[in-house]
XYZ file of C-alpha atoms in Angstrom:
509
model
C 53.483 152.360 87.116
C 50.302 150.973 88.548
C 47.259 150.631 86.679
C 44.241 148.693 85.660
C 42.633 147.332 82.885
C 38.969 147.246 82.824
C 36.554 145.754 80.415
C 38.602 144.039 77.728
C 39.234 140.601 76.189
C 42.260 139.501 77.403
C 44.041 136.556 75.627
C 46.491 135.836 78.207
C 48.277 132.801 76.763
C 48.126 130.842 79.996
C 46.320 127.409 79.554
C 44.783 127.725 82.820
C 43.290 130.633 82.244
C 43.086 131.354 78.374
C 40.883 134.408 78.426
C 40.267 137.549 81.166
C 37.923 140.709 81.503
C 40.569 142.855 83.242
C 43.778 142.994 85.393
C 45.987 144.834 87.693
C 49.180 145.839 87.411
C 51.723 146.781 90.395
C 55.287 147.552 90.635
C 56.185 146.114 86.899
C 54.026 143.050 87.768
C 50.987 141.517 86.987
C 49.149 141.449 90.512
C 45.788 139.968 89.741
C 43.723 138.870 86.439
C 40.027 138.153 86.332
C 36.695 139.772 86.378
C 35.921 143.667 86.169
C 34.214 142.940 89.545
C 37.548 141.187 91.161
C 40.028 143.708 89.712
C 37.394 146.636 91.085
C 37.656 145.041 94.504
C 41.441 145.558 94.992
C 42.081 148.578 96.936
C 44.830 151.341 96.117
C 45.162 154.291 93.655
C 45.539 153.193 90.298
C 45.416 154.422 86.850
C 42.513 152.951 85.165
C 42.118 152.308 81.514
C 38.532 151.350 80.363
C 38.875 149.316 76.954
C 35.273 148.736 76.308
C 35.773 145.429 74.844
C 39.237 145.233 72.914
C 41.296 143.014 72.702
C 44.534 143.099 74.610
C 47.532 140.188 74.207
C 50.593 139.466 75.441
C 53.402 141.736 74.037
C 53.878 140.882 70.333
C 57.729 139.375 69.776
C 59.356 139.183 66.579
C 61.552 136.245 66.795
C 63.548 136.510 63.656
C 64.806 140.290 62.805
C 67.595 142.495 61.498
C 67.196 145.254 63.866
C 69.930 147.607 63.047
C 69.804 146.770 59.225
C 65.934 147.389 59.207
C 66.690 150.883 60.869
C 68.929 151.536 58.259
C 66.857 150.630 55.213
C 64.727 153.819 56.692
C 67.476 155.467 54.929
C 68.443 153.886 51.926
C 66.635 153.770 48.738
C 63.251 152.118 48.742
C 62.432 149.303 46.150
C 59.922 147.219 48.158
C 56.983 146.391 45.871
C 57.626 148.189 42.820
C 56.599 146.226 39.446
C 59.652 146.999 36.823
C 63.002 147.518 36.426
C 62.009 150.959 35.320
C 60.467 151.750 38.306
C 63.284 150.749 40.283
C 65.427 152.723 38.109
C 63.600 155.545 38.714
C 63.752 155.361 42.482
C 67.533 155.101 41.919
C 67.941 157.975 39.571
C 66.404 160.336 42.456
C 68.601 159.285 44.973
C 71.594 159.375 42.882
C 71.023 163.183 42.242
C 71.476 163.872 45.787
C 74.842 161.885 47.085
C 78.205 163.040 46.939
C 80.925 162.257 44.171
C 82.012 158.555 44.968
C 80.006 157.840 47.991
C 78.005 154.418 47.968
C 74.731 154.420 46.940
C 72.746 151.702 48.991
C 68.755 150.359 48.537
C 66.773 147.363 49.235
C 63.917 145.514 48.449
C 63.781 144.792 44.614
C 61.994 141.618 43.221
C 61.982 140.744 39.813
C 59.220 138.159 40.650
C 57.053 140.768 40.599
C 58.427 142.252 37.275
C 57.155 141.379 33.569
C 59.177 138.531 32.275
C 60.760 138.061 35.743
C 64.078 138.774 34.081
C 66.709 139.690 36.937
C 68.717 143.185 36.808
C 72.359 143.722 35.535
C 75.107 146.161 36.231
C 74.349 147.862 32.681
C 71.111 148.774 34.540
C 72.540 151.143 36.946
C 76.156 152.144 35.139
C 74.292 154.894 33.280
C 72.617 156.280 36.252
C 76.046 155.786 38.847
C 78.889 156.303 36.274
C 81.385 157.498 38.900
C 79.197 156.327 42.238
C 79.409 152.470 43.550
C 76.178 150.921 44.192
C 74.583 148.123 46.016
C 70.919 147.142 45.769
C 70.182 144.431 47.948
C 67.251 142.303 46.805
C 63.968 141.875 49.535
C 65.644 138.474 50.541
C 68.765 139.886 51.427
C 70.768 136.836 49.533
C 71.383 138.393 46.303
C 72.581 141.676 45.352
C 72.756 143.816 42.265
C 75.686 146.342 41.734
C 76.949 148.487 39.309
C 80.340 148.345 37.737
C 81.996 150.817 39.915
C 80.897 148.709 43.063
C 82.624 145.781 40.913
C 85.782 147.638 40.546
C 86.006 149.162 43.949
C 85.552 145.548 45.102
C 87.922 143.815 42.820
C 85.391 141.571 41.506
C 86.618 140.638 38.050
C 86.004 137.404 35.478
C 89.486 136.081 37.790
C 87.397 136.217 40.772
C 86.751 132.941 42.089
C 82.623 132.226 43.778
C 83.158 132.276 47.458
C 82.507 129.220 49.895
C 78.698 128.777 49.690
C 78.133 131.248 47.270
C 77.908 132.513 43.374
C 78.980 135.772 40.765
C 76.679 135.468 38.278
C 78.556 135.754 34.975
C 78.075 136.155 31.070
C 78.686 134.275 28.224
C 82.382 136.061 28.196
C 82.906 135.086 31.923
C 82.324 138.544 33.161
C 80.273 139.604 36.403
C 76.814 140.550 35.424
C 76.409 142.517 38.683
C 74.279 139.715 40.560
C 75.835 138.226 43.430
C 74.237 135.290 45.343
C 75.083 134.385 48.972
C 78.463 136.484 48.570
C 77.340 140.115 49.349
C 80.245 139.759 51.924
C 82.417 140.633 48.672
C 81.012 143.492 48.448
C 80.237 145.071 52.214
C 83.947 144.730 53.186
C 84.831 147.469 50.569
C 82.092 149.809 52.045
C 82.625 152.187 54.655
C 81.452 150.634 58.131
C 78.811 152.395 60.268
C 79.806 154.396 63.158
C 78.304 153.567 66.400
C 76.358 156.866 66.286
C 74.626 155.487 62.856
C 73.869 152.143 64.433
C 72.491 153.526 67.721
C 70.090 155.818 65.050
C 69.279 153.169 63.513
C 68.063 151.035 66.295
C 66.177 154.311 67.331
C 64.393 154.284 64.053
C 64.072 150.739 63.924
C 62.080 150.794 67.651
C 59.740 153.776 66.880
C 57.946 151.425 64.302
C 58.310 148.608 66.094
C 56.665 149.614 69.403
C 53.702 151.342 67.483
C 53.411 147.632 65.595
C 52.607 146.277 69.346
C 56.281 144.615 69.420
C 57.795 144.256 72.978
C 60.723 142.880 71.896
C 62.706 141.163 69.442
C 65.395 138.305 68.413
C 67.783 139.952 66.060
C 70.373 138.178 63.828
C 73.143 140.530 63.326
C 77.142 140.963 63.848
C 79.171 142.512 66.409
C 79.321 145.861 66.160
C 75.278 146.249 66.573
C 74.937 144.488 69.827
C 77.615 147.030 70.918
C 75.508 149.617 69.802
C 72.220 147.998 71.242
C 73.988 147.433 74.712
C 75.270 151.340 74.969
C 72.119 152.229 74.085
C 70.227 150.256 76.961
C 72.985 151.868 79.362
C 72.200 155.181 77.933
C 68.145 154.257 79.041
C 67.641 154.739 75.238
C 66.051 151.378 74.652
C 62.616 150.256 75.294
C 62.160 146.839 73.392
C 63.831 143.878 74.733
C 66.270 142.809 72.359
C 67.849 139.011 72.399
C 70.846 139.273 70.126
C 72.451 136.295 68.261
C 75.909 136.030 67.497
C 77.454 134.514 64.136
C 80.386 131.787 65.120
C 83.066 134.615 63.659
C 82.068 136.817 66.297
C 81.692 134.277 69.047
C 84.748 134.692 71.136
C 84.443 138.114 70.653
C 81.378 138.265 71.986
C 82.054 136.478 74.805
C 84.917 138.609 75.827
C 82.919 141.036 75.750
C 80.369 139.736 78.286
C 77.610 138.449 75.437
C 76.853 134.859 77.133
C 73.772 132.755 78.274
C 72.483 133.592 81.809
C 73.957 136.960 81.299
C 72.802 140.637 79.921
C 70.465 143.147 81.058
C 66.785 143.229 81.086
C 66.457 144.544 77.988
C 69.317 143.047 76.283
C 70.652 139.636 76.145
C 71.637 136.666 74.086
C 72.700 133.157 73.723
C 72.738 131.801 70.683
C 74.811 131.118 67.490
C 73.318 132.198 64.015
C 74.370 129.646 61.188
C 73.558 129.242 57.668
C 72.578 126.082 55.928
C 71.558 127.455 52.585
C 70.238 130.439 50.565
C 66.516 131.812 49.728
C 63.776 130.819 47.443
C 63.571 134.204 45.123
C 67.464 133.812 44.611
C 67.278 130.179 43.900
C 69.624 129.182 46.512
C 67.592 127.640 48.754
C 69.166 123.979 49.082
C 66.840 121.288 47.894
C 66.678 117.388 47.609
C 65.238 117.398 44.140
C 66.331 120.063 41.725
C 64.002 123.048 41.223
C 61.183 122.814 39.015
C 61.916 125.543 36.590
C 65.731 124.686 36.746
C 66.230 121.363 36.453
C 70.054 121.659 37.028
C 69.704 123.682 40.129
C 69.299 122.161 43.658
C 70.538 125.569 45.181
C 73.738 126.071 47.567
C 74.133 124.736 50.393
C 75.660 127.387 52.467
C 77.333 125.642 55.059
C 78.106 121.904 54.747
C 76.554 119.086 57.338
C 80.046 118.813 58.543
C 80.553 122.731 58.695
C 77.364 123.214 60.473
C 78.162 120.262 63.078
C 81.668 121.868 63.931
C 79.842 125.106 64.462
C 77.006 123.771 66.564
C 79.841 121.806 68.442
C 81.429 125.277 69.076
C 78.182 126.945 70.122
C 77.594 124.125 73.374
C 81.176 123.951 74.123
C 80.569 127.757 75.403
C 77.063 126.920 76.389
C 75.382 128.475 73.583
C 71.914 127.211 71.643
C 71.992 127.389 67.887
C 69.640 128.845 65.365
C 70.033 127.460 61.851
C 68.679 129.392 58.798
C 66.869 126.652 56.361
C 64.685 126.995 53.720
C 65.047 124.456 51.402
C 64.332 120.932 52.751
C 67.966 119.514 51.950
C 69.033 122.629 54.023
C 66.542 121.484 56.910
C 67.499 117.729 56.880
C 71.632 118.902 56.867
C 70.541 120.833 60.110
C 68.626 118.161 61.692
C 71.893 116.047 61.063
C 74.343 118.386 62.287
C 72.438 119.238 65.654
C 71.991 115.829 66.167
C 75.772 114.522 65.567
C 76.885 117.640 67.790
C 74.545 116.578 70.714
C 75.721 112.968 70.986
C 79.398 114.805 71.994
C 77.572 117.474 73.730
C 74.385 116.323 75.751
C 72.322 118.805 77.324
C 68.771 120.847 77.609
C 69.436 122.627 74.523
C 67.076 125.713 73.202
C 67.794 125.041 69.058
C 65.731 126.491 66.239
C 65.681 126.006 62.813
C 64.742 129.252 60.863
C 62.557 129.618 58.005
C 61.388 125.903 57.907
C 59.631 126.665 54.243
C 60.093 123.581 52.820
C 60.143 120.079 54.988
C 59.575 116.634 54.538
C 57.351 114.851 56.188
C 59.900 112.294 57.869
C 62.285 115.197 59.136
C 59.246 116.812 61.166
C 59.225 113.503 63.045
C 62.985 113.857 63.604
C 62.426 117.536 64.801
C 59.790 116.831 67.291
C 62.075 114.254 68.464
C 65.081 116.684 68.761
C 63.193 119.255 70.757
C 63.931 121.981 68.307
C 61.640 125.090 67.806
C 60.581 125.783 64.148
C 60.925 129.659 63.659
C 58.768 130.434 60.698
C 57.476 134.061 58.793
C 53.915 133.289 58.110
C 53.917 136.582 56.277
C 56.269 135.077 53.657
C 53.077 133.150 52.551
C 51.450 136.421 50.550
C 54.773 137.065 49.227
C 56.015 133.536 48.246
C 53.007 131.390 47.081
C 53.199 132.215 43.461
C 57.153 132.088 43.245
C 56.847 128.693 45.648
C 54.468 127.294 43.240
C 56.332 127.867 40.176
C 60.170 127.124 41.245
C 59.079 123.985 43.759
C 55.773 122.514 42.332
C 52.496 121.958 44.037
C 53.178 118.626 44.836
C 56.057 119.807 46.980
C 54.264 123.106 48.104
C 52.015 120.903 49.932
C 54.644 120.915 52.635
C 55.681 124.178 52.228
C 55.009 126.766 55.057
C 53.167 123.551 56.463
C 51.870 125.784 59.653
C 49.600 123.033 60.700
C 51.372 119.965 60.175
C 53.904 121.475 61.950
C 51.977 121.762 65.311
C 50.548 118.387 64.506
C 53.842 117.023 64.984
C 53.804 118.657 68.549
C 56.956 121.268 67.300
C 57.140 124.306 68.812
C 56.215 126.974 66.735
C 57.254 130.707 66.863
C 56.507 133.403 64.656
C 58.421 136.295 62.899
C 58.863 138.619 60.031
C 62.383 138.775 59.119
C 62.472 142.712 58.702
C 63.270 144.282 56.611
C 62.538 141.425 54.256
C 58.860 142.100 55.503
C 56.771 144.363 57.484
C 57.219 143.919 61.274
C 53.723 144.060 61.603
C 52.799 141.143 63.441
C 49.349 142.062 62.257
C 50.452 140.745 58.459
C 52.031 137.612 60.262
C 49.089 137.039 62.099
C 46.464 137.696 58.617
C 48.919 135.020 56.636
C 48.754 132.475 59.326
C 45.053 132.626 59.621
C 44.141 132.831 56.067
C 47.118 131.820 53.971
C 46.151 134.723 51.397
C 47.425 138.327 50.845
C 45.481 141.192 51.594
C 42.795 141.341 48.698
C 42.210 137.652 49.157
C 44.137 135.689 46.830
C 44.056 132.809 46.306
C 40.615 131.913 46.617
C 40.120 129.886 50.007
C 43.767 130.120 50.600
C 46.691 128.660 49.525
C 46.716 124.900 51.090
C 44.118 125.987 53.597
C 44.327 122.551 55.164
C 47.536 124.303 56.869
C 45.781 127.209 58.557
C 45.726 128.175 62.058
C 43.093 129.566 64.622
C 43.777 133.000 65.492
C 44.762 131.615 69.222
C 47.521 129.156 67.716
C 48.790 132.168 65.809
C 49.020 134.582 68.697
C 50.952 132.227 70.516
C 53.680 132.093 68.051
C 54.457 135.632 68.367
C 54.332 135.522 72.164
C 54.855 132.596 74.441
C 57.543 130.364 72.616
C 60.045 132.976 72.284
C 60.352 133.528 75.780
C 61.202 129.586 76.041
C 63.985 129.576 73.219
C 65.540 133.168 74.935
C 65.453 131.422 78.423
C 62.768 134.010 79.890
C 60.149 131.818 79.815
C 59.852 132.375 84.185
C 58.444 135.987 83.183
C 57.314 136.655 79.464
C 55.366 135.261 76.906
C 51.796 135.365 78.814
C 49.568 137.567 81.308
C 49.637 135.953 84.561
C 50.357 136.738 88.052
C 53.619 137.491 88.856
C 54.987 138.080 85.530
C 56.192 141.099 83.520
C 53.787 143.422 82.596
C 53.860 143.510 78.496
C 51.016 143.663 76.599
C 49.549 144.904 73.462
C 46.033 146.802 73.129
C 45.157 146.017 69.666
C 42.512 148.213 68.718
C 43.432 151.238 70.889
C 47.115 150.823 69.845
C 48.607 151.148 73.418
C 52.113 149.034 74.176
C 53.473 148.334 77.422
C 56.848 147.215 78.023
C 58.124 146.464 81.571
C 55.369 148.397 82.977
C 56.025 151.529 81.127
C 53.469 152.782 78.557
C 56.471 152.566 75.429
C 53.715 153.654 72.841
C 50.301 154.803 72.852
C 47.710 156.882 70.604
């Protein structure tokens, strides 16, 4: 498709030409970019879009998602933003009336920090609603689940079941499971019937429809091997419009390599090259791994999902196969452990690695220096600031929170920054992330002045977080991430809601 964009405010992301008024695209590439008069002087028949001063940016990329899981949540019980356990029970009651006897009921989004008293639920809160159906309700962060007695029974979880490595089964005073499992969701999920290939493909289609509407042209997704197969098949069927960079777990590394998932391989729309690892859990579940105890739980420093030695071993396996790593680290000790593991692995396997640490929610200043020296990208979800600032203040204390979600500190240490949503944890609409990065406030302007406003970014800095760095991390910096001559034409017209992917209009109102 050949076309011209005129009378716009184009944020290019190109430091040599940060802004432009118009551009011309031919044969899936940007042929010219400049002023209206320069673009109008170009000969040839092109469709022309007059945007009347509206903002155009490079295509937004959500650099940390769970693509098929997000698509599935559109079919699950929606517990997001509900302000009491009773409100959650009402949603679950309605869904329970519609399912077949014995079938699993799954939901997601509960957050006890929004409830009066902030008390977590237990199995008894589900048992009367679902006496004969197993049920799993995933916390908004994805790191804890709330299940009923039937689910515990079908998963063979009793008072004698040991805690899994890196996880915990909450128990009452008699040692019986309460129905809350932290970093142990796999104990339940391995007893849920697996999704079919068609289920996964439909989930991708559903997620894609929403993401294109929000101006996303690509995602980086953290999932198992089966979703990668579904995405790849959908791509071959020409059903994929988004660009999808797929990360693989260490458990699926060999399987992925055998099936062709490897650095430098893939299609125009689907490729991969990173191994996803976990150093800890989450803030809301109080499993983020800290150097010092939680302010409200003096005996708790969180949980190391993998030890430093295990992280190093997995990183070395990735490097041996040419893969970079992406390590989930929310707590400051998890961040330290991640740096230790990467630094040690690189001594054995030196190279031009493009590693990232995911979340980076609490970091000591001395570790930012180490991160810069190692050339590691900080992959952060600014939308979390809106949701987490009260919880972080209570659980980590205000003194520590000066180094929490510290976007300005990251940039001042010359650490590359990329943004994302972790959807379905948060909405994948990047405009929410941009707002949070620039204001550090909720949509209703709380807290007044912003939460640690010295960490606010400019709008241009925030847009770069959603555009240019992802291209480097995913080894596509030669043609994606900015609007400049010869690059693939991917952009989002903010006010007109037009999303262009690979030169085609993927969404337009």
